[in-house]
Coordinates of C-alpha atoms in Angstrom, one line a residue:
Chain A
M10 CA 15.0 3.8 -40.6
F11 CA 15.3 1.5 -37.6
E12 CA 15.3 4.4 -35.3
L13 CA 12.1 5.5 -36.9
L14 CA 10.5 2.3 -35.9
G15 CA 11.8 2.9 -32.4
V16 CA 13.6 -0.5 -32.2
P17 CA 17.4 -1.1 -32.4
P18 CA 18.4 -3.2 -35.4
Q19 CA 20.0 -5.9 -33.2
A20 CA 16.7 -6.6 -31.5
L21 CA 14.7 -6.4 -34.8
F22 CA 17.0 -8.9 -36.7
G23 CA 17.3 -11.1 -33.6
Q24 CA 13.6 -11.5 -33.4
L25 CA 13.4 -11.9 -37.2
L26 CA 15.9 -14.8 -36.9
L27 CA 13.9 -16.3 -34.0
G28 CA 10.8 -15.9 -36.1
L29 CA 12.4 -17.7 -39.1
I30 CA 13.4 -20.6 -36.8
N31 CA 9.9 -20.9 -35.4
G32 CA 8.7 -20.7 -39.0
A33 CA 11.1 -23.5 -40.0
F34 CA 9.4 -25.7 -37.4
Y35 CA 5.9 -24.6 -38.4
A36 CA 6.8 -25.4 -42.0
L37 CA 8.2 -28.8 -41.3
L38 CA 5.4 -29.8 -39.1
S39 CA 2.5 -28.4 -41.2
L40 CA 4.1 -30.0 -44.2
G41 CA 4.0 -33.4 -42.5
L42 CA 0.4 -32.8 -41.5
A43 CA -0.5 -31.9 -45.1
V44 CA 1.2 -34.9 -46.6
I45 CA -0.6 -37.2 -44.2
F46 CA -3.9 -35.5 -44.6
G47 CA -3.7 -35.6 -48.4
M48 CA -3.3 -39.3 -48.4
L49 CA -5.1 -40.5 -45.3
N50 CA -7.7 -37.8 -44.8
V51 CA -6.6 -37.9 -41.1
I52 CA -5.4 -35.0 -39.0
N53 CA -2.6 -36.5 -37.1
F54 CA -3.0 -35.2 -33.6
T55 CA 0.0 -37.3 -32.5
H56 CA 2.2 -35.1 -34.6
G57 CA 3.3 -33.0 -31.6
A58 CA 4.1 -36.1 -29.6
Q59 CA 6.1 -37.5 -32.5
Y60 CA 8.0 -34.3 -32.7
M61 CA 8.8 -34.6 -29.0
M62 CA 9.8 -38.2 -29.5
G63 CA 12.2 -37.2 -32.2
A64 CA 13.9 -34.9 -29.8
F65 CA 14.0 -37.6 -27.2
A66 CA 15.3 -40.1 -29.7
A67 CA 18.2 -37.8 -30.4
W68 CA 18.8 -37.3 -26.7
M69 CA 18.8 -41.0 -26.0
L70 CA 21.0 -41.9 -29.0
L71 CA 23.6 -39.5 -27.6
Q72 CA 23.1 -40.6 -24.0
Y73 CA 22.9 -44.3 -24.3
A74 CA 24.7 -45.0 -27.6
G75 CA 27.0 -42.1 -27.8
L76 CA 25.9 -41.2 -31.3
P77 CA 26.4 -37.6 -32.2
F78 CA 23.8 -35.1 -33.5
W79 CA 24.6 -35.7 -37.1
V80 CA 24.0 -39.4 -36.9
A81 CA 20.8 -38.8 -34.9
L82 CA 19.7 -36.4 -37.6
V83 CA 19.4 -39.4 -39.9
V84 CA 18.6 -42.2 -37.5
A85 CA 16.1 -40.6 -35.2
P86 CA 13.6 -39.7 -37.9
L87 CA 13.9 -43.3 -39.2
I88 CA 13.0 -44.6 -35.8
I89 CA 10.1 -42.3 -35.3
G90 CA 8.9 -43.0 -38.9
L91 CA 9.0 -46.7 -38.1
T92 CA 6.9 -46.2 -34.9
G93 CA 4.5 -44.3 -37.2
I94 CA 4.3 -47.2 -39.6
I95 CA 3.5 -49.6 -36.7
V96 CA 0.7 -47.2 -35.5
E97 CA -0.7 -47.0 -39.0
R98 CA -0.7 -50.7 -39.6
L99 CA -2.0 -51.7 -36.1
L100 CA -4.6 -49.0 -35.5
L101 CA -5.2 -46.2 -38.0
S102 CA -5.7 -48.5 -41.0
R103 CA -8.7 -50.0 -39.3
L104 CA -10.5 -46.7 -39.1
Y105 CA -10.4 -45.6 -42.8
H106 CA -13.9 -46.8 -43.5
L107 CA -15.3 -44.6 -40.7
D108 CA -15.9 -40.9 -40.3
H109 CA -12.6 -39.0 -40.3
L110 CA -13.3 -37.7 -36.8
Y111 CA -12.4 -41.1 -35.4
G112 CA -8.9 -40.8 -36.8
L113 CA -8.6 -37.5 -35.0
L114 CA -9.8 -39.0 -31.8
L115 CA -7.5 -42.0 -32.1
T116 CA -4.4 -39.9 -32.7
F117 CA -5.4 -37.6 -29.8
G118 CA -5.5 -40.6 -27.5
L119 CA -2.1 -41.8 -28.8
A120 CA -0.7 -38.3 -28.1
L121 CA -1.9 -38.6 -24.5
I122 CA -0.3 -42.0 -24.2
F123 CA 3.1 -41.0 -25.6
E124 CA 3.2 -37.8 -23.7
G125 CA 2.2 -39.5 -20.5
L126 CA 4.8 -42.3 -20.9
F127 CA 7.6 -39.8 -21.5
R128 CA 6.5 -37.7 -18.6
K129 CA 6.5 -40.7 -16.3
Q130 CA 10.0 -41.7 -17.4
F131 CA 11.7 -38.3 -17.7
G132 CA 9.6 -35.9 -15.6
S133 CA 8.4 -32.5 -16.8
S134 CA 11.7 -30.6 -16.5
G135 CA 13.9 -30.2 -19.6
L136 CA 16.9 -32.2 -20.5
P137 CA 19.8 -30.4 -22.0
Y138 CA 21.2 -31.2 -25.4
Q139 CA 24.6 -29.8 -26.5
N140 CA 24.7 -27.5 -29.4
P141 CA 26.5 -29.4 -32.2
L142 CA 27.6 -26.2 -34.0
P143 CA 28.8 -23.7 -31.4
G144 CA 29.9 -20.2 -32.3
G145 CA 28.6 -18.0 -35.0
V146 CA 29.4 -15.1 -37.3
N147 CA 28.9 -11.3 -36.8
L148 CA 27.0 -10.0 -39.8
G149 CA 27.5 -6.4 -38.8
F150 CA 23.8 -5.7 -38.1
M151 CA 23.4 -8.9 -36.0
F152 CA 25.1 -11.9 -34.6
L153 CA 24.2 -15.2 -36.4
P154 CA 24.8 -18.4 -34.4
W155 CA 25.9 -21.1 -36.9
Y156 CA 23.4 -23.7 -35.6
R157 CA 20.4 -21.3 -35.9
G158 CA 21.4 -20.5 -39.5
F159 CA 21.7 -24.2 -40.1
I160 CA 18.2 -24.9 -38.9
V161 CA 16.7 -22.4 -41.3
M162 CA 18.7 -23.6 -44.3
F163 CA 18.3 -27.3 -43.6
S164 CA 14.6 -27.2 -43.1
L165 CA 14.2 -25.1 -46.2
V166 CA 16.1 -27.8 -48.1
V167 CA 14.0 -30.6 -46.6
C168 CA 10.8 -28.7 -47.4
L169 CA 11.7 -28.1 -51.0
G170 CA 13.0 -31.6 -51.3
T171 CA 9.6 -32.9 -50.2
W172 CA 7.9 -30.6 -52.6
F173 CA 10.1 -31.9 -55.4
L174 CA 9.5 -35.5 -54.4
I175 CA 5.7 -35.1 -54.5
E176 CA 5.3 -32.7 -57.4
R177 CA 8.2 -33.7 -59.8
T178 CA 8.9 -37.4 -59.5
K179 CA 7.1 -40.5 -60.6
L180 CA 6.6 -41.7 -57.1
G181 CA 5.0 -38.4 -56.3
A182 CA 2.8 -38.7 -59.3
Y183 CA 1.5 -42.1 -58.0
L184 CA 1.0 -40.4 -54.7
R185 CA -1.0 -37.6 -56.1
A186 CA -3.0 -40.0 -58.3
A187 CA -3.8 -42.2 -55.3
T188 CA -5.0 -39.1 -53.4
E189 CA -7.4 -38.3 -56.2
N190 CA -8.7 -41.8 -56.8
P191 CA -7.3 -44.7 -54.8
Q192 CA -9.5 -47.3 -56.4
L193 CA -8.4 -46.5 -59.9
V194 CA -4.7 -46.4 -59.0
Q195 CA -5.1 -49.7 -57.3
A196 CA -6.7 -51.1 -60.4
F197 CA -3.5 -50.2 -62.3
G198 CA -1.6 -52.6 -60.0
I199 CA -0.1 -50.1 -57.5
N200 CA -0.2 -51.2 -53.9
V201 CA -2.1 -48.3 -52.5
P202 CA -2.4 -49.5 -48.9
R203 CA 1.4 -49.8 -48.7
M204 CA 1.7 -46.3 -50.2
I205 CA -0.6 -45.0 -47.4
T206 CA 1.5 -46.7 -44.8
L207 CA 4.7 -45.3 -46.2
T208 CA 3.1 -41.8 -46.5
Y209 CA 2.2 -41.8 -42.8
G210 CA 5.6 -43.0 -41.9
F211 CA 7.2 -40.3 -44.0
G212 CA 5.0 -37.5 -42.5
V213 CA 5.8 -38.8 -39.0
A214 CA 9.5 -38.9 -39.8
L215 CA 9.3 -35.2 -40.8
A216 CA 7.9 -34.5 -37.3
G217 CA 10.7 -36.6 -35.8
L218 CA 13.2 -34.6 -37.9
A219 CA 11.8 -31.4 -36.6
G220 CA 12.2 -32.7 -33.1
V221 CA 15.9 -33.6 -33.6
L222 CA 16.5 -30.1 -35.0
A223 CA 14.7 -28.6 -32.0
A224 CA 16.7 -30.6 -29.4
P225 CA 19.8 -28.3 -29.2
I226 CA 17.9 -25.0 -29.0
Y227 CA 14.8 -25.8 -27.0
S228 CA 15.1 -28.0 -23.9
V229 CA 13.9 -31.6 -24.5
T230 CA 10.7 -32.0 -22.5
P231 CA 7.7 -34.3 -22.8
V232 CA 5.4 -31.4 -23.2
M233 CA 7.4 -29.6 -26.0
G234 CA 5.1 -30.8 -28.7
A235 CA 1.7 -30.4 -27.1
N236 CA 1.4 -26.6 -27.3
L237 CA 3.3 -26.3 -30.5
I238 CA 0.9 -28.6 -32.4
I239 CA -2.0 -26.3 -31.7
V240 CA -0.2 -23.4 -33.3
V241 CA 0.7 -25.6 -36.2
F242 CA -3.0 -26.5 -36.6
A243 CA -3.8 -22.8 -36.8
V244 CA -1.0 -22.5 -39.4
V245 CA -2.5 -25.4 -41.4
V246 CA -6.0 -23.7 -41.2
I247 CA -4.5 -20.4 -42.4
G248 CA -2.6 -22.0 -45.3
G249 CA -5.2 -24.6 -46.2
M250 CA -3.9 -28.1 -46.9
G251 CA -4.3 -27.9 -50.6
S252 CA -0.7 -27.3 -51.6
I253 CA 2.7 -28.3 -50.5
L254 CA 4.3 -25.0 -51.4
G255 CA 1.5 -23.3 -49.6
S256 CA 2.2 -24.9 -46.3
I257 CA 5.9 -24.1 -46.6
V258 CA 5.3 -20.5 -47.4
T259 CA 2.6 -20.1 -44.7
G260 CA 4.9 -21.8 -42.1
F261 CA 7.8 -19.5 -42.6
G262 CA 5.6 -16.4 -43.2
L263 CA 3.8 -16.9 -39.9
G264 CA 7.0 -17.5 -38.0
I265 CA 8.3 -14.1 -39.2
V266 CA 5.0 -12.4 -38.4
E267 CA 5.2 -13.8 -34.9
G268 CA 8.8 -12.7 -34.6
F269 CA 7.9 -9.1 -35.5
T270 CA 4.9 -9.2 -33.1
K271 CA 7.4 -10.0 -30.3
V272 CA 9.3 -6.7 -31.2
F273 CA 6.4 -4.4 -31.6
Y274 CA 3.6 -5.7 -29.4
P275 CA 4.9 -8.5 -27.2
E276 CA 1.6 -9.1 -25.4
A277 CA 0.0 -10.5 -28.6
S278 CA 2.9 -12.7 -29.6
N279 CA 1.2 -15.8 -28.2
T280 CA -2.1 -15.1 -29.9
V281 CA -1.2 -13.4 -33.2
I282 CA -1.4 -16.6 -35.2
F283 CA -4.8 -17.4 -33.8
I284 CA -6.0 -13.9 -34.6
I285 CA -4.7 -14.2 -38.2
M286 CA -6.5 -17.5 -38.4
A287 CA -9.8 -15.9 -37.4
I288 CA -9.4 -13.1 -39.9
V289 CA -8.5 -15.5 -42.7
L290 CA -11.5 -17.7 -41.9
M291 CA -13.8 -14.7 -42.2
I292 CA -12.3 -13.5 -45.5
R293 CA -11.2 -16.7 -47.2
P294 CA -12.6 -19.8 -45.3
A295 CA -10.7 -22.3 -47.5
G296 CA -7.3 -20.9 -46.4
L297 CA -4.8 -18.8 -48.3
F298 CA -3.7 -21.7 -50.6
G299 CA -6.6 -24.2 -50.0
T300 CA -9.6 -25.3 -52.0
Q301 CA -12.8 -25.8 -50.2
R302 CA -13.8 -29.4 -49.7
Chain B
M202 CA -39.4 -44.9 -27.4
K203 CA -40.3 -41.5 -26.0
S204 CA -42.1 -42.7 -22.9
N205 CA -39.1 -45.0 -22.4
D206 CA -36.9 -42.0 -22.3
S207 CA -38.9 -40.1 -19.8
L208 CA -39.0 -43.2 -17.6
M209 CA -35.2 -43.4 -17.7
I210 CA -34.9 -39.7 -17.0
L211 CA -37.3 -39.9 -14.0
A212 CA -35.3 -42.9 -12.7
L213 CA -32.1 -41.0 -13.1
A214 CA -33.5 -38.0 -11.3
A215 CA -34.8 -40.2 -8.5
A216 CA -31.5 -42.0 -8.1
L217 CA -29.6 -38.7 -8.0
A218 CA -32.1 -37.3 -5.4
V219 CA -31.2 -40.0 -3.0
A220 CA -27.5 -40.4 -4.0
P221 CA -26.0 -38.0 -1.5
F222 CA -27.2 -40.2 1.4
F223 CA -24.8 -42.8 0.1
I224 CA -22.1 -41.0 -1.7
Y225 CA -19.9 -38.0 -0.8
P226 CA -21.9 -34.9 -2.1
V227 CA -18.9 -33.0 -3.3
F228 CA -17.9 -35.8 -5.6
L229 CA -21.5 -36.0 -6.9
M230 CA -21.5 -32.3 -7.6
K231 CA -18.3 -32.6 -9.6
V232 CA -19.9 -35.4 -11.6
L233 CA -23.0 -33.3 -12.2
C234 CA -21.1 -30.3 -13.4
F235 CA -19.0 -32.3 -15.8
A236 CA -22.1 -34.3 -16.9
L237 CA -23.8 -31.1 -17.8
F238 CA -20.7 -30.0 -19.6
A239 CA -20.5 -33.3 -21.5
C240 CA -24.3 -33.1 -22.4
A241 CA -23.8 -29.6 -23.8
F242 CA -20.8 -30.9 -25.8
N243 CA -22.8 -33.9 -27.0
L244 CA -25.5 -31.6 -28.4
L245 CA -22.9 -30.6 -31.0
I246 CA -21.1 -33.8 -31.8
G247 CA -24.0 -36.2 -31.3
Y248 CA -26.8 -34.2 -33.0
V249 CA -25.1 -31.8 -35.4
G250 CA -22.0 -33.8 -36.1
L251 CA -19.7 -31.0 -35.1
L252 CA -16.6 -32.0 -33.1
S253 CA -15.6 -29.0 -31.0
F254 CA -12.1 -29.5 -29.6
G255 CA -12.2 -26.2 -27.7
H256 CA -15.2 -26.4 -25.4
A257 CA -13.0 -25.7 -22.4
M258 CA -13.0 -22.0 -23.4
F259 CA -16.7 -21.8 -22.5
F260 CA -16.5 -24.0 -19.4
G261 CA -13.3 -22.3 -18.0
F262 CA -14.1 -18.7 -19.0
A263 CA -17.6 -18.9 -17.4
A264 CA -15.9 -20.2 -14.2
Y265 CA -13.7 -17.1 -14.2
V266 CA -16.6 -14.7 -14.9
S267 CA -18.9 -16.1 -12.2
G268 CA -15.9 -16.4 -9.7
Y269 CA -14.8 -12.8 -10.4
T270 CA -18.3 -11.2 -10.3
V271 CA -19.3 -13.0 -7.1
K272 CA -16.0 -12.4 -5.3
T273 CA -14.9 -9.0 -6.4
W274 CA -18.1 -7.3 -7.5
G275 CA -20.1 -9.0 -4.8
F276 CA -22.8 -10.3 -7.2
P277 CA -25.4 -12.7 -5.6
T278 CA -24.6 -16.3 -6.5
E279 CA -27.4 -16.8 -8.9
I280 CA -26.6 -13.6 -10.8
G281 CA -22.9 -14.6 -10.9
I282 CA -23.8 -18.0 -12.5
L283 CA -26.1 -16.3 -14.9
A284 CA -23.3 -13.8 -15.8
G285 CA -20.9 -16.7 -16.5
M286 CA -23.5 -18.4 -18.7
L287 CA -24.3 -15.2 -20.7
V288 CA -20.6 -14.3 -21.3
S289 CA -20.1 -17.9 -22.5
A290 CA -23.0 -17.6 -24.9
A291 CA -21.5 -14.3 -26.3
L292 CA -18.1 -16.0 -26.6
G293 CA -19.9 -18.9 -28.3
L294 CA -21.5 -16.5 -30.8
V295 CA -18.1 -15.1 -31.8
A296 CA -16.3 -18.4 -31.8
G297 CA -19.2 -20.0 -33.6
L298 CA -19.3 -17.4 -36.3
I299 CA -15.7 -18.1 -37.1
A300 CA -15.7 -21.9 -36.6
I301 CA -18.8 -22.8 -38.6
R302 CA -17.1 -21.5 -41.7
R303 CA -15.2 -24.8 -41.9
Q304 CA -16.5 -28.4 -41.6
G305 CA -15.3 -31.7 -40.2
I306 CA -11.7 -31.9 -39.2
Y307 CA -11.1 -28.2 -39.9
F308 CA -13.9 -27.3 -37.5
A309 CA -12.1 -29.3 -34.7
M310 CA -8.8 -27.5 -35.5
V311 CA -10.3 -24.1 -35.6
T312 CA -12.2 -24.5 -32.2
L313 CA -9.0 -25.9 -30.7
A314 CA -7.0 -22.9 -31.9
L315 CA -9.7 -20.4 -30.7
A316 CA -9.7 -22.1 -27.3
Q317 CA -5.9 -21.8 -27.1
M318 CA -6.3 -18.1 -27.8
V319 CA -8.8 -17.7 -24.9
F320 CA -6.3 -19.7 -22.8
F321 CA -3.5 -17.2 -23.5
F322 CA -5.9 -14.4 -22.8
C323 CA -6.7 -15.9 -19.4
V324 CA -3.0 -16.3 -18.7
Q325 CA -2.3 -12.6 -19.4
A326 CA -5.5 -10.9 -18.2
K327 CA -5.4 -9.3 -14.7
F328 CA -8.8 -10.4 -13.5
T329 CA -8.1 -14.2 -13.7
G330 CA -5.3 -14.0 -11.2
G331 CA -2.8 -15.8 -13.6
E332 CA -1.3 -18.9 -12.2
D333 CA -3.1 -18.5 -8.8
G334 CA -6.6 -18.3 -10.4
I335 CA -9.5 -16.9 -8.4
Q336 CA -9.6 -18.6 -5.0
S337 CA -12.0 -18.7 -2.0
I338 CA -15.1 -17.6 -4.0
P339 CA -17.8 -17.0 -1.4
R340 CA -20.9 -19.2 -1.4
R341 CA -23.5 -16.6 -0.8
A342 CA -27.1 -17.6 0.1
L343 CA -29.0 -18.4 -3.1
F344 CA -31.8 -15.9 -3.7
G345 CA -30.8 -14.5 -0.3
V346 CA -32.5 -17.4 1.5
I347 CA -31.1 -20.8 0.6
D348 CA -27.9 -21.3 2.6
I349 CA -25.5 -23.1 0.3
R350 CA -22.5 -23.2 2.6
N351 CA -23.7 -26.7 3.5
D352 CA -22.6 -29.2 0.8
F353 CA -25.8 -31.2 1.2
T354 CA -28.0 -28.2 0.4
L355 CA -25.8 -27.1 -2.4
Y356 CA -26.0 -30.6 -3.9
Y357 CA -29.7 -30.2 -4.5
V358 CA -29.1 -26.8 -6.1
V359 CA -26.5 -28.2 -8.4
L360 CA -28.9 -31.1 -9.2
A361 CA -31.6 -28.7 -10.1
I362 CA -29.3 -26.8 -12.4
F363 CA -28.1 -30.0 -14.0
L364 CA -31.7 -31.3 -14.6
A365 CA -32.8 -27.9 -16.0
G366 CA -29.8 -28.0 -18.4
F367 CA -30.4 -31.6 -19.2
L368 CA -34.1 -31.0 -20.0
V369 CA -33.3 -28.0 -22.2
I370 CA -31.0 -30.2 -24.2
Y371 CA -33.6 -33.0 -24.3
R372 CA -36.3 -30.7 -25.5
T373 CA -34.0 -29.2 -28.1
I374 CA -33.1 -32.6 -29.5
H375 CA -36.7 -33.6 -29.8
S376 CA -38.0 -30.3 -31.2
P377 CA -38.4 -29.5 -34.9
F378 CA -35.2 -27.5 -34.5
G379 CA -33.4 -30.7 -33.3
Q380 CA -34.8 -32.6 -36.3
V381 CA -33.2 -30.1 -38.6
L382 CA -29.9 -30.4 -36.7
K383 CA -30.0 -34.2 -37.2
A384 CA -30.7 -33.7 -40.9
I385 CA -27.6 -31.5 -41.1
R386 CA -25.6 -34.2 -39.4
E387 CA -26.8 -36.9 -41.8
N388 CA -26.5 -34.9 -45.0
E389 CA -25.7 -31.3 -45.1
P390 CA -26.0 -30.6 -48.8
R391 CA -29.5 -32.1 -48.8
A392 CA -30.5 -30.0 -45.8
I393 CA -29.2 -26.9 -47.8
S394 CA -31.1 -28.0 -50.9
L395 CA -34.3 -28.4 -48.8
G396 CA -34.0 -24.7 -48.1
Y397 CA -32.7 -24.7 -44.5
K398 CA -30.2 -22.0 -43.6
V399 CA -27.8 -24.5 -42.3
D400 CA -25.3 -22.0 -40.9
N401 CA -27.9 -20.3 -38.8
Y402 CA -29.0 -23.7 -37.3
K403 CA -25.4 -24.7 -36.6
L404 CA -24.6 -21.3 -35.0
L405 CA -27.7 -21.5 -32.8
A406 CA -26.8 -25.0 -31.7
F407 CA -23.2 -23.8 -31.0
V408 CA -24.3 -20.9 -28.9
L409 CA -26.7 -23.1 -27.0
S410 CA -24.0 -25.6 -26.3
A411 CA -21.6 -22.8 -25.3
A412 CA -24.1 -21.3 -22.9
L413 CA -24.8 -24.6 -21.2
S414 CA -21.1 -25.4 -21.0
G415 CA -20.8 -22.0 -19.4
L416 CA -23.5 -22.8 -16.9
A417 CA -21.6 -26.0 -16.0
G418 CA -18.3 -24.1 -15.5
A419 CA -19.9 -21.3 -13.6
T420 CA -21.6 -23.8 -11.2
K421 CA -18.3 -25.6 -10.8
A422 CA -16.6 -22.4 -9.7
I423 CA -19.2 -21.9 -7.0
V424 CA -19.1 -25.5 -5.8
F425 CA -15.3 -25.6 -5.5
Q426 CA -15.0 -21.9 -4.8
L427 CA -12.2 -21.9 -7.3
A428 CA -11.6 -20.9 -10.9
T429 CA -8.2 -21.8 -12.4
L430 CA -6.3 -22.1 -15.7
T431 CA -6.9 -25.9 -15.6
D432 CA -10.4 -25.3 -16.7
V433 CA -9.4 -23.5 -19.9
T434 CA -6.6 -25.8 -21.1
W435 CA -6.9 -28.0 -24.2
Q436 CA -6.6 -31.0 -21.9
M437 CA -10.0 -30.0 -20.4
S438 CA -11.4 -29.8 -24.0
G439 CA -10.0 -33.3 -24.5
E440 CA -11.5 -34.6 -21.3
V441 CA -15.0 -33.6 -22.2
V442 CA -14.5 -35.3 -25.6
L443 CA -13.4 -38.4 -23.8
M444 CA -16.3 -38.4 -21.4
T445 CA -18.8 -38.1 -24.2
L446 CA -17.0 -40.7 -26.3
V447 CA -16.9 -43.2 -23.4
G448 CA -20.5 -42.7 -22.5
G449 CA -21.8 -42.8 -26.0
M450 CA -21.9 -39.9 -28.5
G451 CA -25.4 -39.1 -29.7
T452 CA -27.1 -40.9 -26.8
V453 CA -29.3 -39.0 -24.2
L454 CA -27.7 -40.5 -21.1
G455 CA -24.2 -41.3 -22.5
P456 CA -22.5 -38.0 -21.5
F457 CA -23.8 -38.4 -17.9
V458 CA -22.5 -42.0 -17.7
G459 CA -19.2 -41.0 -19.3
A460 CA -18.7 -38.1 -17.0
A461 CA -19.4 -40.3 -14.0
I462 CA -16.9 -43.0 -15.2
I463 CA -14.1 -40.5 -15.9
I464 CA -14.5 -38.5 -12.7
A465 CA -14.7 -41.7 -10.6
M466 CA -11.6 -43.0 -12.4
Q467 CA -9.7 -39.8 -11.8
N468 CA -10.6 -40.0 -8.1
Y469 CA -9.4 -43.6 -7.7
L470 CA -6.4 -43.2 -10.0
A471 CA -5.2 -40.0 -8.3
Q472 CA -2.7 -42.2 -6.4
F473 CA -1.1 -43.3 -9.6
G474 CA -0.2 -39.7 -10.4
E475 CA 1.7 -39.6 -13.7
W476 CA -0.2 -42.6 -15.1
V477 CA -3.5 -40.8 -15.3
L478 CA -2.6 -39.3 -18.7
V479 CA -1.5 -42.7 -20.1
I480 CA -4.6 -44.4 -18.8
Q481 CA -6.9 -41.7 -20.3
G482 CA -5.1 -42.1 -23.6
V483 CA -5.5 -45.9 -23.5
I484 CA -9.2 -45.5 -22.8
F485 CA -9.4 -43.1 -25.7
V486 CA -7.7 -45.6 -28.1
T487 CA -9.6 -48.6 -26.8
T488 CA -13.0 -46.8 -27.1
V489 CA -12.3 -45.6 -30.7
M490 CA -11.0 -49.0 -31.8
L491 CA -13.5 -51.3 -30.0
F492 CA -16.6 -49.6 -28.5
R493 CA -17.2 -46.6 -30.8
R494 CA -20.8 -46.4 -29.6
G495 CA -19.7 -45.9 -26.0
V496 CA -21.1 -47.6 -22.9
V497 CA -24.7 -46.4 -23.3
G498 CA -24.7 -46.9 -27.1
E499 CA -23.4 -50.5 -26.8
I500 CA -26.0 -51.4 -24.2
G501 CA -28.7 -49.9 -26.4
A502 CA -27.5 -51.8 -29.4
Y503 CA -27.3 -55.0 -27.4
L504 CA -30.9 -54.5 -26.1
A505 CA -32.2 -53.7 -29.6
K506 CA -30.5 -56.8 -30.9
A507 CA -31.9 -59.0 -28.1
R508 CA -35.4 -57.6 -28.7
G509 CA -35.0 -58.2 -32.4
T510 CA -34.0 -61.9 -31.9
A511 CA -36.7 -62.4 -29.4
K512 CA -39.3 -61.3 -31.9
E513 CA -38.0 -63.8 -34.5

């Protein structure tokens, strides 16, 4: 069958795995964006920069404190989430009464600042980060490096965990209620502003987590988030931000599509997601899982 | 109000006419190109309420088209610029048809993604020269008679282009068409219920804005004899947002003032190298947090307030 497609199975499955990994990052990042958007009505343009900062946090924890990857996997997202909370309290929270576009502009400015500061400090070339799970297993039809398998599984667990937290727990019920009608929820005695702050912190921590996961396989550079975030925006537009599961499915699905494009028509691999976005917008403007608002 | 505006525009035109006697003309031409770009962008954000985060695709692609047609196909300068503008308008029509299907924040994300697609196209396409771009684009005599190899002469050509574009935008804003655009910005559902085909209006405004951005980009390619990837990046899209925001969104002169400020800043800050990005970000954040109306908007508000208290 694979010979019929004119591609050796090694290459096909190799790209499929790469696609799954890219998809894992798309899913984690678009999930964070969706969680933030649902609560704050803000598109977090700083998301890419926060992903980059997560990778740098892992690198710095190893370099300056000697903390291994597995510690960084927990600590770095907490640090990045904390910076997010500071940003929300100091800046973002003052813009909620205005047009949502100002939130976008503010977070864009913040992204420039963060990226610029890291570029000033570390230069534009990449910093290496050692693979915490060397080796792999030969599956017969392909070679699966342990760490790459781990990324896919781990991000799946995190995504589904987030889904469970929001859709199946009491805290999540408060959150969904506050998204629908913040005044009413506040009248019931729930501290909505604090929930908003924590939601932003959580979404940003997800970006930081994705950054930590990316550190060992992509080189750690100040610009690693800037281009990725634009693709993630396209993913978000395709999926629509209406549902949590939707953004997970879209993220992984588009990663796989991109992987296959690399096999069959490499010239389009950079643009395929944008093309899909254009098509989806023509047929179903609200996105695959979204509701028009 | 209106005579006030035309007085201001006349004063601006007069000031720009004598400016090259005091300021380096190449710098002024850069300001004018970006000012036209920002004015075209402002037409959307200021008067229709659409935030396009991908306007670099029109600016940069037109630069490539005019550069390529003039250099490789030997087009006359004026036809090359026109070609860049027309291609941008066509690109604007396609991008607009896709983008206006979503509103608000989604519109910004869609335009950004479409611009990134154009960027990747420019990276891969042969005619753009990839990383090198199109270099040493000839400055052929305009209409066969006006020698534009001289920066001083070229300045007045660029000034004429800028003023023409500026007046087109000014007329558009103050036409019945412009009134409908403002109605859409203020309350889209009501504009729809009044029977306006909102999508057609938005699309037309988008194409007009794209064409004028293309005019700016094509002119820039002739002035600097260069068309590169820098002009199609998302950073360029961000820059024009910054210029318009700093000058004042939805004001007639704001984009010009903002462009002048940002270009001057880039000139003086070039020595700080890496810090430019940080400084731009800080300006972005400060403007959004403290001076949302921008320089021109804040001055206007101050004057209006002073006049109000004077009356009382």
